[in-house]
Amino acid sequence: MGLTKTEIFTTEQNRIADLAKAFAHPARVAILQMLAARKSCVCGDMVDELELAQATVSQHLKELKRIGIIQGEINPPRVCYCINPSVWEEARQTFGAILDSFVPVPSSCC
Amino acid sequence: MGLTKTEIFTTEQNRIADLAKAFAHPARVAILQMLAARKSCVCGDMVDELELAQATVSQHLKELKRIGIIQGEINPPRVCYCINPSVWEEARQTFGAILDSFVPVPSSCC
DNA sequence: AATATTAATCGTAATATTGCGATAATAAAA
DNA sequence: TTTTATTATCGCAATATTACGATTAATATT
């Protein structure tokens, strides 16, 4: 098939998956690292840093905007992108919670 | 094209992306949540919990094994899956580090 | 008004992912 | 040895993702 059956999972599980998708491609990791470090902010500068075409970078930015983890401010003819602090915090909480929910114990089955 | 240019990114960026992929599909989130809570452990039990075919669940387990975040112990005719504590800890460190690397400041550009 | 700069979008191509039925593999149990 | 139970793998189909050239859109600048 090739279509994720989102309806059989909880809203939370789907949101976790979406937040993880923000980090699930090395180009998006690179973009988020740049924005987190405030190394660059303008789309064109990021295109220069990454060895990817402008259209490709723009597409990754669009996906990050869809998830909500970044926001753009039009400053013609440039667009300045920034991390959305509240969604970044949501990601911190979300990954923190799930990753803290497992505590290793010696007597596990394997 | 459709092929991620892994060679233009750092090993770290590619590893982060891989670890994120473990959580980037709601079915895998559900599997990891079950394993973290030790709710179930055997493949067949997970197939019962999830409304997905056995082949599909097996494929997600394979991907999680490739990433290293789970490990399986053959206990014929069953296979018991568990979280790999060291890779889980790697994920904790990795996501913790990247998510802590951004600190909001009021005077940002957008 | 014409030009230049920058980013978004469109169209296309190729690879990846998701999902499942059918089959194979494995080893215990009868 | 045959049967049963469980999981992995194969083959296929459909959708998603990644990537890029070309074009469009928006707005300063000349």
Coordinates of C-alpha atoms (C1' of nucleotides) in Angstrom, one line a residue:
Chain A
M1 CA 0.0 0.0 0.0
G2 CA 2.3 2.8 1.2
L3 CA -0.1 4.9 3.2
T4 CA 0.3 5.2 6.9
K5 CA -2.8 4.2 8.8
T6 CA -2.8 7.3 11.0
E7 CA -6.4 6.6 12.2
I8 CA -5.5 3.5 14.1
F9 CA -3.0 5.4 16.3
T10 CA -3.6 8.0 19.0
T11 CA -3.3 11.7 18.3
E12 CA -0.3 11.7 20.7
Q13 CA 1.5 8.9 18.8
N14 CA 0.9 10.7 15.5
R15 CA 2.2 14.0 17.0
I16 CA 5.4 12.2 18.3
A17 CA 6.0 10.8 14.9
D18 CA 5.6 14.2 13.3
L19 CA 8.0 15.9 15.8
A20 CA 10.5 13.1 15.1
K21 CA 10.2 13.6 11.4
A22 CA 11.6 17.1 11.9
F23 CA 14.9 15.4 12.9
A24 CA 14.6 12.3 10.7
H25 CA 16.5 13.7 7.7
P26 CA 20.1 14.9 7.9
A27 CA 19.4 18.1 5.9
R28 CA 16.7 19.0 8.4
V29 CA 19.0 18.3 11.3
A30 CA 21.6 20.6 9.7
I31 CA 19.0 23.3 9.2
L32 CA 17.7 23.0 12.8
Q33 CA 21.3 23.0 14.2
M34 CA 22.0 26.3 12.2
L35 CA 18.9 27.9 13.5
A36 CA 19.5 26.7 17.1
A37 CA 23.0 28.1 17.0
R38 CA 21.7 31.3 15.1
K39 CA 24.5 30.6 12.7
S40 CA 22.3 31.6 9.9
C41 CA 18.7 32.5 9.5
V42 CA 18.1 33.5 5.9
C43 CA 17.1 30.9 3.4
G44 CA 19.8 31.8 1.0
D45 CA 22.6 31.5 3.6
M46 CA 21.4 28.0 4.4
V47 CA 21.4 27.1 0.8
D48 CA 25.1 28.2 0.7
E49 CA 25.9 26.1 3.7
L50 CA 24.2 23.0 2.5
E51 CA 25.2 21.4 -0.7
L52 CA 21.6 21.2 -1.9
A53 CA 19.6 23.1 -4.5
Q54 CA 17.5 26.1 -3.4
A55 CA 14.3 24.2 -4.3
T56 CA 15.3 21.3 -2.1
V57 CA 16.1 23.5 0.9
S58 CA 12.9 25.3 0.5
Q59 CA 11.0 22.0 0.5
H60 CA 12.7 21.0 3.8
L61 CA 11.8 24.4 5.3
K62 CA 8.2 23.9 4.2
E63 CA 8.1 20.5 6.0
L64 CA 9.6 22.1 9.2
K65 CA 7.0 24.8 9.0
R66 CA 4.2 22.3 8.6
I67 CA 5.3 20.6 11.8
G68 CA 5.5 24.0 13.4
I69 CA 9.0 23.8 14.7
I70 CA 10.2 26.8 12.7
Q71 CA 8.5 30.0 11.6
G72 CA 9.4 32.4 8.9
E73 CA 9.3 36.2 8.8
I74 CA 9.2 37.8 5.4
N75 CA 11.7 40.6 5.1
P76 CA 11.7 41.2 1.4
P77 CA 13.3 40.0 -0.7
R78 CA 14.6 37.7 2.1
V79 CA 12.8 35.4 4.5
C80 CA 14.3 35.0 7.9
Y81 CA 13.6 31.6 9.6
C82 CA 13.7 31.0 13.3
I83 CA 12.9 28.2 15.7
N84 CA 9.4 28.4 17.2
P85 CA 10.2 28.3 20.9
S86 CA 6.9 26.8 22.0
V87 CA 7.1 23.9 19.6
W88 CA 10.8 23.4 20.3
E89 CA 9.8 23.1 24.0
E90 CA 7.0 20.7 23.0
A91 CA 9.6 18.5 21.4
R92 CA 11.8 18.7 24.5
Q93 CA 8.9 17.7 26.7
T94 CA 7.7 15.0 24.3
F95 CA 11.0 13.3 23.7
G96 CA 12.0 13.8 27.3
A97 CA 8.9 12.1 28.5
I98 CA 9.1 9.1 26.2
L99 CA 12.8 8.6 26.7
D100 CA 12.5 8.8 30.5
S101 CA 9.7 6.3 30.5
F102 CA 12.1 3.4 30.1
V103 CA 14.3 2.5 33.1
P104 CA 16.6 -0.4 32.6
V105 CA 16.3 -3.2 35.1
P106 CA 18.6 -6.3 35.3
S107 CA 15.8 -8.8 35.3
S108 CA 14.4 -8.1 31.9
C109 CA 13.4 -10.9 29.6
C110 CA 16.3 -10.4 27.2
Chain B
M1 CA 15.9 11.8 -7.6
G2 CA 14.7 10.5 -4.2
L3 CA 18.0 9.5 -2.7
T4 CA 19.2 11.2 0.4
K5 CA 22.7 12.6 -0.1
T6 CA 24.1 11.1 3.1
E7 CA 27.7 11.9 2.1
I8 CA 27.3 15.6 2.3
F9 CA 26.3 15.5 6.0
T10 CA 28.3 14.6 9.0
T11 CA 28.2 11.2 10.6
E12 CA 26.6 12.8 13.6
Q13 CA 23.8 14.4 11.5
N14 CA 23.1 11.0 9.8
R15 CA 23.0 9.2 13.2
I16 CA 20.6 11.8 14.7
A17 CA 18.4 11.3 11.6
D18 CA 18.5 7.5 12.1
L19 CA 17.6 7.7 15.7
A20 CA 14.8 10.1 14.9
K21 CA 13.5 7.6 12.3
A22 CA 12.9 5.1 15.1
F23 CA 10.2 7.5 16.4
A24 CA 9.1 8.9 13.0
H25 CA 6.2 6.5 12.4
P26 CA 3.3 6.1 14.8
A27 CA 3.5 2.3 14.6
R28 CA 7.1 2.3 15.8
V29 CA 6.2 4.8 18.5
A30 CA 3.5 2.4 19.7
I31 CA 6.0 -0.5 19.6
L32 CA 8.6 1.4 21.6
Q33 CA 6.0 2.6 24.1
M34 CA 4.9 -1.1 24.6
L35 CA 8.5 -2.2 25.1
A36 CA 9.4 0.7 27.4
A37 CA 6.4 -0.1 29.6
R38 CA 7.1 -3.8 29.3
K39 CA 3.5 -4.2 28.3
S40 CA 4.4 -6.8 25.8
C41 CA 7.5 -8.2 24.4
V42 CA 6.6 -11.0 22.0
C43 CA 6.0 -10.1 18.4
G44 CA 2.7 -11.9 18.3
D45 CA 1.3 -9.9 21.2
M46 CA 2.3 -6.7 19.6
V47 CA 0.5 -7.8 16.4
D48 CA -2.6 -8.3 18.5
E49 CA -2.3 -4.8 20.0
L50 CA -1.7 -3.0 16.7
E51 CA -4.2 -3.3 14.0
L52 CA -1.5 -4.1 11.5
A53 CA -0.6 -7.3 9.7
Q54 CA 2.1 -9.6 11.1
A55 CA 4.3 -8.9 8.1
T56 CA 4.0 -5.1 8.6
V57 CA 4.9 -5.3 12.3
S58 CA 7.8 -7.6 11.5
Q59 CA 9.1 -5.0 9.1
H60 CA 8.9 -2.2 11.6
L61 CA 10.7 -4.4 14.1
K62 CA 13.4 -5.0 11.5
E63 CA 13.9 -1.3 11.0
L64 CA 14.1 -0.7 14.8
K65 CA 16.7 -3.5 15.0
R66 CA 18.7 -1.9 12.1
I67 CA 18.8 1.3 14.1
G68 CA 19.8 -0.7 17.1
I69 CA 17.3 0.6 19.5
I70 CA 15.7 -2.8 20.1
Q71 CA 17.2 -6.3 20.3
G72 CA 15.5 -9.7 19.9
E73 CA 16.0 -12.9 21.8
I74 CA 14.9 -16.0 20.0
N75 CA 12.8 -18.2 22.4
P76 CA 11.3 -20.6 20.0
P77 CA 8.8 -20.5 18.5
R78 CA 8.6 -17.0 19.9
V79 CA 10.9 -14.0 19.7
C80 CA 11.1 -11.6 22.6
Y81 CA 12.0 -8.1 21.8
C82 CA 13.5 -5.6 24.3
I83 CA 14.8 -2.1 24.2
N84 CA 18.6 -1.9 23.9
P85 CA 19.4 0.1 27.0
S86 CA 22.7 1.6 25.6
V87 CA 21.1 2.8 22.3
W88 CA 18.1 4.1 24.2
E89 CA 20.6 6.1 26.4
E90 CA 22.3 7.3 23.2
A91 CA 19.0 8.6 22.0
R92 CA 18.4 10.3 25.3
Q93 CA 21.8 12.0 25.2
T94 CA 21.5 12.9 21.5
F95 CA 18.0 14.4 21.6
G96 CA 18.8 16.0 25.0
A97 CA 21.9 17.7 23.6
I98 CA 20.3 19.0 20.4
L99 CA 17.1 20.2 22.2
D100 CA 19.1 21.9 24.9
S101 CA 21.3 23.6 22.4
F102 CA 18.7 26.2 21.7
V103 CA 17.8 28.8 24.3
P104 CA 15.2 31.3 23.5
V105 CA 16.1 35.0 23.7
P106 CA 13.8 37.9 23.3
S107 CA 15.9 39.8 20.8
S108 CA 15.7 37.2 18.0
C109 CA 15.3 38.3 14.4
C110 CA 11.7 36.9 14.2
Chain C
dA1 C1' 9.0 51.0 -16.1
dA2 C1' 12.7 47.9 -16.2
dT3 C1' 15.9 45.2 -13.7
dA4 C1' 17.8 42.5 -10.0
dT5 C1' 17.3 39.6 -5.8
dT6 C1' 15.4 36.2 -3.2
dA7 C1' 12.3 32.5 -2.1
dA8 C1' 8.1 29.6 -3.3
dT9 C1' 6.0 26.6 -6.3
dC10 C1' 5.4 23.5 -10.3
dG11 C1' 6.6 19.5 -12.9
dT12 C1' 9.2 15.6 -13.2
dA13 C1' 12.2 11.6 -12.1
dA14 C1' 14.0 8.3 -9.0
dT15 C1' 14.3 6.0 -4.7
dA16 C1' 12.1 4.9 -0.1
dT17 C1' 8.5 3.6 2.8
dT18 C1' 4.3 1.4 4.1
dG19 C1' 1.3 -2.4 4.0
dC20 C1' -0.2 -7.0 3.1
dG21 C1' -0.9 -11.9 1.3
dA22 C1' 1.7 -15.9 0.6
dT23 C1' 5.4 -18.6 1.5
dA24 C1' 9.5 -20.2 4.0
dA25 C1' 11.9 -21.2 8.1
dT26 C1' 12.4 -22.8 12.8
dA27 C1' 11.7 -25.6 16.5
dA28 C1' 8.6 -27.5 19.9
dA29 C1' 4.9 -30.9 20.6
dA30 C1' 2.0 -34.7 19.3
Chain D
dT1 C1' 7.5 -38.1 11.4
dT2 C1' 3.8 -35.1 11.1
dT3 C1' 1.6 -31.3 13.0
dT4 C1' 1.4 -26.8 15.2
dA5 C1' 2.8 -22.2 16.5
dT6 C1' 5.4 -18.4 15.6
dT7 C1' 8.2 -15.1 13.0
dA8 C1' 11.0 -13.7 8.8
dT9 C1' 11.1 -13.0 4.2
dC10 C1' 9.5 -12.5 -0.7
dG11 C1' 6.9 -10.2 -4.1
dC12 C1' 3.9 -6.9 -5.2
dA13 C1' 1.2 -2.5 -5.2
dA14 C1' 0.5 2.1 -3.8
dT15 C1' 1.8 6.3 -1.7
dA16 C1' 5.6 9.3 0.2
dT17 C1' 10.0 11.4 0.1
dT18 C1' 14.0 13.5 -1.9
dA19 C1' 16.1 16.2 -5.3
dC20 C1' 16.4 19.5 -9.0
dG21 C1' 15.7 22.6 -13.1
dA22 C1' 12.6 26.0 -14.6
dT23 C1' 9.2 29.1 -13.6
dT24 C1' 6.6 32.3 -10.9
dA25 C1' 5.9 35.8 -7.3
dA26 C1' 7.1 39.6 -4.6
dT27 C1' 9.5 43.6 -3.7
dA28 C1' 13.6 46.6 -3.7
dT29 C1' 16.5 49.2 -6.7
dT30 C1' 17.8 51.6 -10.7

